[in-house]
Tab-separated table of C-alpha atoms in Angstrom:
chain	number	residue	atom	x	y	z
A	1	MET	CA	146.845	171.045	74.625
A	2	VAL	CA	148.808	168.944	77.091
A	3	ASP	CA	150.941	166.230	75.548
A	4	TRP	CA	150.127	163.150	77.589
A	5	GLU	CA	150.823	160.732	74.742
A	6	GLY	CA	154.493	161.540	74.282
A	7	PRO	CA	155.799	160.863	77.832
A	8	LEU	CA	153.368	158.015	78.451
A	9	THR	CA	154.332	156.315	75.193
A	10	GLU	CA	158.006	156.661	76.112
A	11	ALA	CA	157.303	155.172	79.536
A	12	PHE	CA	155.238	152.302	78.081
A	13	GLU	CA	157.863	151.386	75.496
A	14	ARG	CA	160.661	151.408	78.038
A	15	ALA	CA	158.563	149.518	80.576
A	16	THR	CA	157.698	146.716	78.196
A	17	THR	CA	161.319	146.460	77.059
A	18	TYR	CA	162.433	146.160	80.721
A	19	LEU	CA	159.733	143.603	81.658
A	20	THR	CA	160.197	141.380	78.597
A	21	GLY	CA	163.969	141.430	79.168
A	22	LEU	CA	163.776	140.357	82.833
A	23	PRO	CA	164.117	136.590	82.211
A	24	GLU	CA	167.566	137.007	80.669
A	25	ARG	CA	168.689	140.211	82.372
A	26	ARG	CA	171.689	140.162	84.656
A	27	VAL	CA	170.370	139.972	88.187
A	28	GLY	CA	172.252	142.837	89.809
A	29	PRO	CA	173.122	146.484	89.212
A	30	ARG	CA	175.856	147.293	86.704
A	31	ALA	CA	176.652	150.893	87.640
A	32	THR	CA	178.431	152.361	90.649
A	33	ALA	CA	176.924	155.187	92.697
A	34	ALA	CA	179.421	157.589	91.124
A	35	GLU	CA	178.400	156.526	87.624
A	36	LEU	CA	174.745	157.018	88.483
A	37	ARG	CA	175.410	160.491	89.876
A	38	ASP	CA	177.299	161.394	86.693
A	39	ALA	CA	174.400	160.194	84.527
A	40	LEU	CA	171.589	161.757	86.545
A	41	GLY	CA	173.116	164.731	88.352
A	42	GLY	CA	174.270	168.125	87.263
A	43	PRO	CA	173.125	171.662	88.036
A	44	LEU	CA	169.551	172.482	88.931
A	45	PRO	CA	167.568	172.922	85.676
A	46	THR	CA	166.898	176.584	85.063
A	47	GLY	CA	163.859	176.092	82.849
A	48	PRO	CA	161.358	173.557	81.475
A	49	SER	CA	162.267	170.497	79.400
A	50	ASP	CA	160.200	168.370	77.081
A	51	ALA	CA	158.364	165.731	79.174
A	52	ARG	CA	159.164	162.832	76.816
A	53	ASP	CA	162.840	163.791	76.811
A	54	VAL	CA	162.793	163.857	80.604
A	55	VAL	CA	161.304	160.345	80.812
A	56	ALA	CA	163.867	159.059	78.322
A	57	HIS	CA	166.742	160.716	80.203
A	58	LEU	CA	165.567	159.271	83.536
A	59	ALA	CA	165.106	155.769	82.126
A	60	LYS	CA	168.507	155.782	80.433
A	61	GLY	CA	170.211	157.191	83.527
A	62	VAL	CA	168.889	154.612	85.944
A	63	GLU	CA	169.118	151.584	83.611
A	64	ASP	CA	172.426	150.248	84.899
A	65	GLY	CA	171.608	151.015	88.539
A	66	LEU	CA	168.438	148.962	88.737
A	67	LEU	CA	168.378	145.844	90.897
A	68	PRO	CA	166.025	143.575	88.929
A	69	SER	CA	164.085	142.339	91.969
A	70	GLY	CA	161.213	141.342	89.652
A	71	SER	CA	163.353	138.622	88.118
A	72	GLY	CA	162.542	134.988	88.697
A	73	ARG	CA	166.165	134.577	89.826
A	74	PHE	CA	166.151	137.276	92.474
A	75	PHE	CA	166.327	135.557	95.876
A	76	GLY	CA	168.005	138.215	97.979
A	77	PHE	CA	165.071	139.305	100.116
A	78	VAL	CA	161.420	138.324	100.375
A	79	PHE	CA	160.476	140.496	97.414
A	80	GLY	CA	157.649	139.594	95.068
A	81	GLY	CA	157.375	140.768	91.482
A	82	ALA	CA	154.348	142.369	89.903
A	83	THR	CA	151.683	140.420	88.028
A	84	PRO	CA	150.387	142.022	84.816
A	85	ALA	CA	146.948	142.896	86.243
A	86	ALA	CA	148.437	144.384	89.417
A	87	LEU	CA	151.006	146.390	87.500
A	88	ALA	CA	148.420	147.774	85.081
A	89	ALA	CA	146.114	148.686	87.963
A	90	ASP	CA	148.992	150.408	89.681
A	91	TRP	CA	149.600	152.519	86.571
A	92	LEU	CA	145.940	153.497	86.573
A	93	THR	CA	146.206	154.296	90.270
A	94	THR	CA	148.798	156.910	89.355
A	95	VAL	CA	146.694	158.234	86.490
A	96	TRP	CA	143.578	158.508	88.639
A	97	ASP	CA	145.643	160.129	91.427
A	98	GLN	CA	143.033	159.595	94.122
A	99	ASN	CA	143.698	160.682	97.718
A	100	ALA	CA	142.410	157.592	99.477
A	101	GLY	CA	142.135	158.961	103.000
A	102	LEU	CA	138.430	159.789	102.877
A	103	TYR	CA	135.427	158.291	101.163
A	104	ALA	CA	134.369	161.829	100.170
A	105	ALA	CA	137.703	162.397	98.375
A	106	ALA	CA	137.858	159.020	96.651
A	107	PRO	CA	134.571	157.043	96.680
A	108	ALA	CA	135.717	154.426	94.179
A	109	ALA	CA	138.995	153.872	96.023
A	110	ALA	CA	137.127	153.458	99.309
A	111	VAL	CA	134.717	150.891	97.912
A	112	VAL	CA	137.484	148.945	96.114
A	113	GLU	CA	139.471	148.789	99.360
A	114	GLU	CA	136.380	147.572	101.197
A	115	VAL	CA	135.817	144.787	98.657
A	116	ALA	CA	139.494	143.814	98.633
A	117	ALA	CA	139.572	143.877	102.443
A	118	ASN	CA	136.687	141.432	102.622
A	119	TRP	CA	138.390	139.139	100.151
A	120	LEU	CA	141.632	139.228	102.156
A	121	VAL	CA	139.873	138.338	105.382
A	122	GLU	CA	138.251	135.366	103.640
A	123	LEU	CA	141.528	134.292	101.987
A	124	PHE	CA	143.335	134.224	105.334
A	125	GLY	CA	140.453	132.539	107.135
A	126	LEU	CA	140.113	135.322	109.707
A	127	PRO	CA	136.970	136.215	111.688
A	128	GLY	CA	134.177	138.047	109.921
A	129	GLY	CA	134.163	141.759	110.691
A	130	THR	CA	137.966	141.958	110.847
A	131	SER	CA	139.081	145.496	109.978
A	132	VAL	CA	141.795	146.100	107.381
A	133	GLY	CA	144.202	148.979	106.828
A	134	PHE	CA	146.197	149.455	103.622
A	135	VAL	CA	149.646	150.684	104.641
A	136	THR	CA	153.138	150.981	103.142
A	137	GLY	CA	154.496	147.626	104.285
A	138	ALA	CA	154.887	145.246	107.192
A	139	GLN	CA	156.767	147.872	109.214
A	140	MET	CA	153.703	150.119	109.382
A	141	ALA	CA	151.401	147.125	109.580
A	142	ASN	CA	153.211	146.009	112.724
A	143	PHE	CA	153.123	149.571	114.043
A	144	THR	CA	149.365	149.841	113.463
A	145	GLY	CA	148.526	146.451	114.901
A	146	LEU	CA	150.624	147.171	117.968
A	147	ALA	CA	148.998	150.587	118.319
A	148	ALA	CA	145.611	148.899	118.484
A	149	ALA	CA	147.056	146.448	121.030
A	150	ARG	CA	148.497	149.272	123.111
A	151	HIS	CA	145.120	151.011	123.138
A	152	GLU	CA	143.203	147.929	124.178
A	153	VAL	CA	145.475	146.528	126.892
A	154	LEU	CA	145.670	149.950	128.522
A	155	ARG	CA	141.912	150.525	128.162
A	156	ARG	CA	141.354	147.390	130.177
A	157	THR	CA	143.281	148.994	133.028
A	158	GLY	CA	141.216	152.181	132.790
A	159	TRP	CA	143.883	154.172	130.950
A	160	ASP	CA	143.084	156.159	127.763
A	161	VAL	CA	146.437	156.354	125.980
A	162	GLU	CA	145.122	158.507	123.123
A	163	SER	CA	144.211	161.333	125.521
A	164	GLN	CA	146.502	160.676	128.492
A	165	GLY	CA	149.634	159.582	126.688
A	166	LEU	CA	152.116	157.168	128.265
A	167	ILE	CA	153.490	159.235	131.148
A	168	GLY	CA	152.156	157.579	134.267
A	169	ALA	CA	150.497	154.748	132.326
A	170	PRO	CA	150.712	151.143	133.519
A	171	THR	CA	153.786	149.425	132.147
A	172	ILE	CA	153.159	147.242	129.129
A	173	ARG	CA	155.198	144.094	128.671
A	174	VAL	CA	155.696	142.860	125.092
A	175	LEU	CA	156.550	139.134	124.891
A	176	ALA	CA	158.231	138.289	121.600
A	177	GLY	CA	160.475	135.511	120.333
A	178	ALA	CA	164.237	136.018	120.518
A	179	GLU	CA	164.290	135.620	116.699
A	180	ARG	CA	161.564	138.194	115.984
A	181	HIS	CA	161.880	140.555	113.065
A	182	ASP	CA	163.452	143.943	113.856
A	183	THR	CA	160.321	145.775	112.675
A	184	ILE	CA	158.701	144.757	115.962
A	185	ASP	CA	161.368	146.595	117.929
A	186	ARG	CA	161.188	149.593	115.632
A	187	ALA	CA	157.383	149.751	115.906
A	188	LEU	CA	157.650	149.742	119.689
A	189	ARG	CA	160.113	152.655	119.506
A	190	PHE	CA	157.703	154.581	117.319
A	191	LEU	CA	154.883	153.879	119.777
A	192	GLY	CA	156.820	155.313	122.681
A	193	LEU	CA	157.008	151.978	124.480
A	194	GLY	CA	160.717	151.519	123.839
A	195	THR	CA	162.534	148.288	123.265
A	196	SER	CA	163.121	147.771	127.018
A	197	CYS	CA	159.486	146.669	127.265
A	198	ILE	CA	160.339	143.528	125.291
A	199	VAL	CA	160.562	140.246	127.164
A	200	PRO	CA	162.510	137.972	124.755
A	201	ILE	CA	161.118	134.445	124.724
A	202	ASP	CA	163.431	131.500	124.076
A	203	VAL	CA	163.201	129.840	120.676
A	204	ASP	CA	164.116	126.441	119.247
A	205	ASP	CA	166.795	125.732	116.682
A	206	GLN	CA	164.549	126.918	113.832
A	207	GLY	CA	163.682	130.210	115.543
A	208	ARG	CA	160.217	129.165	116.720
A	209	MET	CA	159.001	130.590	119.999
A	210	ARG	CA	158.879	127.957	122.718
A	211	ALA	CA	155.386	127.736	124.192
A	212	ASP	CA	156.678	126.542	127.565
A	213	ALA	CA	158.962	129.573	127.853
A	214	LEU	CA	156.043	131.855	126.981
A	215	ALA	CA	153.840	130.215	129.601
A	216	ALA	CA	156.414	130.942	132.304
A	217	ALA	CA	156.861	134.559	131.174
A	218	LEU	CA	153.117	135.235	131.167
A	219	GLU	CA	152.789	134.606	134.900
A	220	THR	CA	153.446	138.318	135.625
A	221	GLU	CA	150.354	140.515	136.027
A	222	GLY	CA	149.661	143.714	134.135
A	223	PRO	CA	148.974	144.706	130.516
A	224	GLN	CA	150.713	142.379	128.087
A	225	ILE	CA	151.058	141.965	124.321
A	226	VAL	CA	152.386	138.762	122.747
A	227	CYS	CA	154.029	139.012	119.331
A	228	ALA	CA	153.947	135.746	117.402
A	229	GLN	CA	155.701	135.168	114.093
A	230	ALA	CA	154.352	133.468	110.982
A	231	GLY	CA	157.466	132.942	108.900
A	232	ASN	CA	160.922	133.605	110.359
A	233	VAL	CA	162.861	135.894	108.027
A	234	ASN	CA	165.834	133.487	107.940
A	235	THR	CA	164.361	130.007	108.256
A	236	GLY	CA	160.695	130.538	107.336
A	237	ALA	CA	159.679	128.737	110.568
A	238	PHE	CA	156.317	129.398	112.252
A	239	ASP	CA	155.672	129.963	115.937
A	240	PRO	CA	153.072	127.560	117.467
A	241	ILE	CA	150.305	130.100	117.035
A	242	ALA	CA	147.431	128.070	118.453
A	243	GLU	CA	149.296	127.372	121.679
A	244	ILE	CA	150.421	130.981	121.912
A	245	CYS	CA	146.865	132.252	121.526
A	246	ASP	CA	145.607	129.874	124.212
A	247	LEU	CA	148.293	130.862	126.698
A	248	ALA	CA	148.136	134.568	125.965
A	249	HIS	CA	144.378	134.915	126.090
A	250	ALA	CA	144.226	132.947	129.343
A	251	ALA	CA	146.560	135.607	130.766
A	252	GLY	CA	144.482	138.466	129.292
A	253	ALA	CA	147.120	139.394	126.709
A	254	TRP	CA	146.635	140.608	123.136
A	255	VAL	CA	148.196	138.451	120.386
A	256	HIS	CA	149.701	140.216	117.391
A	257	VAL	CA	151.045	138.078	114.494
A	258	ASP	CA	153.861	139.334	112.313
A	259	GLY	CA	153.093	137.417	109.132
A	260	ALA	CA	154.839	139.601	106.562
A	261	PHE	CA	155.097	136.686	104.133
A	262	GLY	CA	154.081	133.660	106.181
A	263	LEU	CA	150.450	134.672	106.567
A	264	TRP	CA	149.965	133.817	102.865
A	265	ALA	CA	150.504	130.149	103.732
A	266	ALA	CA	146.885	130.282	104.910
A	267	VAL	CA	145.764	130.447	101.274
A	268	SER	CA	147.356	127.090	100.421
A	269	PRO	CA	145.451	123.947	101.477
A	270	GLU	CA	148.804	122.133	101.707
A	271	LEU	CA	150.545	124.743	103.832
A	272	ARG	CA	147.643	126.023	105.901
A	273	PRO	CA	148.524	123.700	108.867
A	274	LEU	CA	151.580	125.949	109.388
A	275	VAL	CA	149.226	128.728	110.549
A	276	ALA	CA	146.856	126.593	112.618
A	277	GLY	CA	145.086	128.817	115.134
A	278	ILE	CA	145.822	132.014	113.189
A	279	ASP	CA	142.169	133.039	113.372
A	280	ARG	CA	142.371	133.202	117.174
A	281	ALA	CA	144.896	136.066	117.217
A	282	ASP	CA	143.855	139.675	117.696
A	283	SER	CA	145.831	141.465	114.947
A	284	TRP	CA	147.959	140.509	111.962
A	285	ALA	CA	150.527	142.213	109.740
A	286	THR	CA	151.450	141.125	106.216
A	287	ASP	CA	152.576	142.415	102.835
A	288	ALA	CA	150.741	142.313	99.544
A	289	HIS	CA	153.979	143.228	97.755
A	290	LYS	CA	155.387	139.875	98.763
A	291	TRP	CA	153.330	136.815	97.785
A	292	LEU	CA	150.405	138.640	96.213
A	293	ASN	CA	153.059	140.123	93.885
A	294	VAL	CA	151.661	143.640	93.626
A	295	PRO	CA	153.990	146.641	93.142
A	296	TYR	CA	155.531	148.401	96.111
A	297	ASP	CA	154.401	149.789	98.493
A	298	SER	CA	151.550	147.611	99.720
A	299	GLY	CA	151.277	146.372	103.302
A	300	LEU	CA	148.212	145.180	105.179
A	301	VAL	CA	147.178	145.338	108.833
A	302	LEU	CA	144.180	143.329	109.968
A	303	CYS	CA	142.457	143.532	113.335
A	304	ALA	CA	139.822	141.220	114.832
A	305	HIS	CA	138.647	144.119	116.989
A	306	PRO	CA	137.767	147.110	114.801
A	307	GLU	CA	137.089	149.467	117.718
A	308	PRO	CA	140.639	149.423	119.186
A	309	HIS	CA	141.944	149.657	115.624
A	310	ARG	CA	139.812	152.704	114.909
A	311	ALA	CA	140.482	154.256	118.326
A	312	ALA	CA	144.247	154.063	117.779
A	313	MET	CA	144.207	155.526	114.283
A	314	SER	CA	141.168	157.721	113.712
A	315	ILE	CA	141.263	161.499	113.424
A	316	ARG	CA	138.588	164.219	113.356
A	317	ALA	CA	138.846	167.744	111.997
A	318	ALA	CA	136.138	170.312	111.283
A	319	TYR	CA	137.059	170.737	107.616
A	320	LEU	CA	137.086	167.015	106.825
A	321	ILE	CA	133.989	165.554	105.224
A	322	GLN	CA	133.759	162.304	107.093
A	323	ASP	CA	130.961	159.995	106.264
A	324	GLU	CA	128.320	159.475	108.918
A	325	ASN	CA	126.412	156.797	106.981
A	326	GLY	CA	128.762	153.889	107.396
A	327	GLN	CA	130.982	154.412	104.368
A	328	ARG	CA	134.598	153.506	104.980
A	329	ASP	CA	137.078	156.317	105.648
A	330	SER	CA	140.428	154.574	105.391
A	331	LEU	CA	142.262	157.056	107.600
A	332	ASP	CA	140.439	155.440	110.520
A	333	PHE	CA	142.495	152.294	109.973
A	334	ASN	CA	146.027	153.425	109.110
A	335	PRO	CA	148.522	156.027	110.354
A	336	GLU	CA	148.521	158.078	107.160
A	337	PHE	CA	146.321	161.002	106.221
A	338	SER	CA	146.768	161.696	102.520
A	339	ARG	CA	147.881	158.573	100.714
A	340	ARG	CA	147.950	156.610	97.498
A	341	ALA	CA	144.952	154.394	96.668
A	342	ARG	CA	146.780	151.125	97.292
A	343	GLY	CA	143.604	149.050	97.078
A	344	PHE	CA	143.375	149.164	93.271
A	345	PRO	CA	146.325	146.867	92.512
A	346	VAL	CA	145.444	144.575	95.434
A	347	TYR	CA	141.901	144.246	94.033
A	348	ALA	CA	143.242	143.590	90.508
A	349	ALA	CA	145.694	140.941	91.697
A	350	ILE	CA	143.082	139.027	93.661
A	351	ARG	CA	140.478	139.230	90.890
A	352	ALA	CA	142.990	138.115	88.270
A	353	LEU	CA	144.432	135.218	90.262
A	354	GLY	CA	141.535	134.091	92.418
A	355	ARG	CA	142.080	131.875	95.457
A	356	SER	CA	143.496	129.006	93.389
A	357	GLY	CA	145.965	131.253	91.525
A	358	ILE	CA	147.341	132.747	94.717
A	359	ALA	CA	147.646	129.281	96.270
A	360	GLU	CA	149.479	128.071	93.147
A	361	ILE	CA	152.072	130.842	93.490
A	362	VAL	CA	152.661	130.047	97.172
A	363	ASP	CA	152.855	126.282	96.534
A	364	ARG	CA	155.189	126.691	93.577
A	365	CYS	CA	157.543	128.969	95.499
A	366	HIS	CA	157.615	126.445	98.316
A	367	ALA	CA	158.388	123.643	95.844
A	368	MET	CA	161.104	125.747	94.176
A	369	ALA	CA	162.713	126.514	97.558
A	370	ARG	CA	162.833	122.775	98.304
A	371	ARG	CA	164.306	122.114	94.872
A	372	PHE	CA	167.044	124.714	95.519
A	373	ALA	CA	167.802	123.242	98.921
A	374	ASP	CA	167.837	119.640	97.634
A	375	THR	CA	170.168	120.528	94.755
A	376	LEU	CA	172.670	122.288	96.980
A	377	ALA	CA	172.497	119.575	99.674
A	378	ALA	CA	173.119	116.895	97.052
A	379	ASN	CA	176.345	118.707	96.193
A	380	GLY	CA	177.635	118.889	99.738
A	381	VAL	CA	176.317	122.314	100.798
A	382	ALA	CA	175.012	122.452	104.365
A	383	VAL	CA	171.317	123.422	104.549
A	384	LEU	CA	170.747	124.903	107.992
A	385	ASN	CA	166.960	125.041	108.143
A	386	ASP	CA	163.897	122.861	107.601
A	387	VAL	CA	162.471	124.213	104.341
A	388	VAL	CA	158.874	124.564	105.495
A	389	LEU	CA	158.003	127.522	103.260
A	390	ASN	CA	160.093	129.662	100.931
A	391	GLN	CA	163.321	130.285	102.879
A	392	VAL	CA	166.567	128.353	102.392
A	393	LEU	CA	169.530	128.975	104.644
A	394	VAL	CA	172.892	127.482	103.585
A	395	ARG	CA	176.505	127.606	104.686
A	396	PHE	CA	179.687	126.686	102.829
A	397	GLY	CA	182.484	124.644	104.356
A	398	ASP	CA	181.355	125.519	107.863
A	399	ASP	CA	183.402	128.663	107.342
A	400	ASP	CA	182.274	132.286	107.801
A	401	ALA	CA	184.826	133.784	105.419
A	402	LEU	CA	184.146	131.253	102.641
A	403	THR	CA	180.364	131.694	103.009
A	404	ARG	CA	180.618	135.485	102.754
A	405	ARG	CA	182.912	135.191	99.715
A	406	VAL	CA	180.467	132.877	97.950
A	407	VAL	CA	177.592	135.313	98.595
A	408	SER	CA	179.660	138.175	97.173
A	409	ALA	CA	180.823	136.122	94.186
A	410	VAL	CA	177.253	135.113	93.293
A	411	GLN	CA	176.090	138.734	93.502
A	412	GLN	CA	178.912	139.866	91.276
A	413	GLU	CA	178.443	137.124	88.683
A	414	GLY	CA	174.829	138.101	88.014
A	415	THR	CA	172.967	134.872	87.201
A	416	CYS	CA	171.020	135.288	90.406
A	417	TRP	CA	171.109	137.445	93.528
A	418	MET	CA	170.825	136.352	97.124
A	419	SER	CA	171.844	137.981	100.393
A	420	GLY	CA	174.034	137.046	103.300
A	421	THR	CA	172.858	136.838	106.866
A	422	THR	CA	173.991	135.680	110.292
A	423	TRP	CA	172.175	132.751	111.866
A	424	GLN	CA	172.919	131.601	115.386
A	425	GLY	CA	176.242	133.438	115.262
A	426	LYS	CA	177.405	132.006	111.941
A	427	ALA	CA	177.498	133.493	108.435
A	428	ALA	CA	174.983	132.028	106.000
A	429	MET	CA	173.515	132.569	102.554
A	430	ARG	CA	169.811	133.368	102.637
A	431	ILE	CA	167.679	132.322	99.659
A	432	SER	CA	164.121	133.676	99.488
A	433	VAL	CA	161.738	132.399	96.792
A	434	CYS	CA	158.752	134.696	96.432
A	435	ASN	CA	158.319	135.651	92.771
A	436	TRP	CA	155.342	134.538	90.753
A	437	THR	CA	157.508	133.801	87.670
A	438	THR	CA	160.170	131.615	89.322
A	439	ASP	CA	160.252	128.123	87.782
A	440	GLU	CA	162.485	125.063	87.629
A	441	SER	CA	164.839	126.552	85.036
A	442	ASP	CA	165.450	129.593	87.283
A	443	ILE	CA	166.271	127.329	90.203
A	444	ASP	CA	168.544	125.059	88.206
A	445	ARG	CA	170.492	127.940	86.626
A	446	SER	CA	170.840	129.636	89.988
A	447	ALA	CA	171.926	126.541	91.886
A	448	ALA	CA	174.564	125.870	89.223
A	449	ALA	CA	175.848	129.419	89.575
A	450	VAL	CA	176.074	129.051	93.356
A	451	LEU	CA	177.962	125.773	93.092
A	452	THR	CA	180.340	127.215	90.497
A	453	ALA	CA	181.019	130.216	92.715
A	454	GLU	CA	181.685	127.935	95.677
A	455	GLY	CA	184.172	125.917	93.676
A	456	VAL	CA	185.969	129.012	92.444
A	457	GLU	CA	186.170	130.478	95.955
A	458	ARG	CA	187.454	127.229	97.456
A	459	HIS	CA	190.127	127.054	94.791
A	460	GLN	CA	191.084	130.711	95.285
A	461	ARG	CA	191.389	130.199	99.014
A	462	ARG	CA	193.743	127.226	98.503
A	463	VAL	CA	195.900	129.305	96.126
A	464	GLU	CA	196.084	132.113	98.656
């Protein structure tokens, strides 16, 4: 008899202890890399060990090296947490261990993804019939959306990139804002287009693409892709998507929207004006492991044109049992072959929260970001951005060195955790509010910790 109960009980007990302790846990790792290696390393095991003992050893060994990104006071990156329903469904996803590439290999996973995909399209207000791929994150979502774009803009010139490759193909220009996310550049490298194909478009002081600059750049003929941004990673600002779609489509270009976290603004009646015109784009990338708060890894690519999406991704092999009766084979819509059934936790999160619950998370995070910004500004800290969504960008004493020292001091102190960045050539602290548990007390404790750290660092600098 296999002992499932022992290791799973150990895992459950340690998991619940970790989760219930998050509200008061120090937000930051406590162990160095050397200490973690000492706790977890050693010679290669020469024989079997008891499974429960292994789980206990692993959990104890990593305990002090965990970055509690599920905490309501983690603001370092745009990381969500995990809601109870999503987390439980993710555990079952592991237990069921379905290979979600084919309907024949995982019928339930395929149908759940189909249902969840339809819900997502409705939540975002996108055109009916939009295809959806469940990928690892926004990096691969951008890659997949841009692969569909590459296929289509070259097809219109009579070039079949899937069979002919890129050697000798018409040159594709990719027009993207100067403050685009680096995953766009990386996706273009993966696609063989290279970063030299990018035509950077001027932006305003919040990082929004300037429509007039795009209009001038679109006057060149040939295949073109426009990359718009819904939610700048530093400021949270949104490109003028409706204007971009009008200009790009008039020039025959494909519009791809990088909406890793910003696309979720579409779910909020209050914030939906930020994404006005989003339904007129051709493809979109976003993350479920951000504002839907499902466990990693869970990215989403959506395409208004399923045929280019399928053409760029699909695969055929004699041994595969691919459904000819209209059932959904997910490998037609993402770059992976074998993969985890990511649709189960997405389905569970949406069913548990509903439209109103998801909107409440987005709206609350927006309100908490504004509360954080207002508190710091009231105490003399410079807020560099318009807090339109969940991002707050601040700077201390108009001084790079002081700002970096405050960021480091906050990280070391442990009440909260936020990251440093560079914005328009100057050091800044970047605060991202994206966790479903974050409330007023988290914001107030964290703002107090930041202000205390600033005071300490100013005093220390004067002493020095």
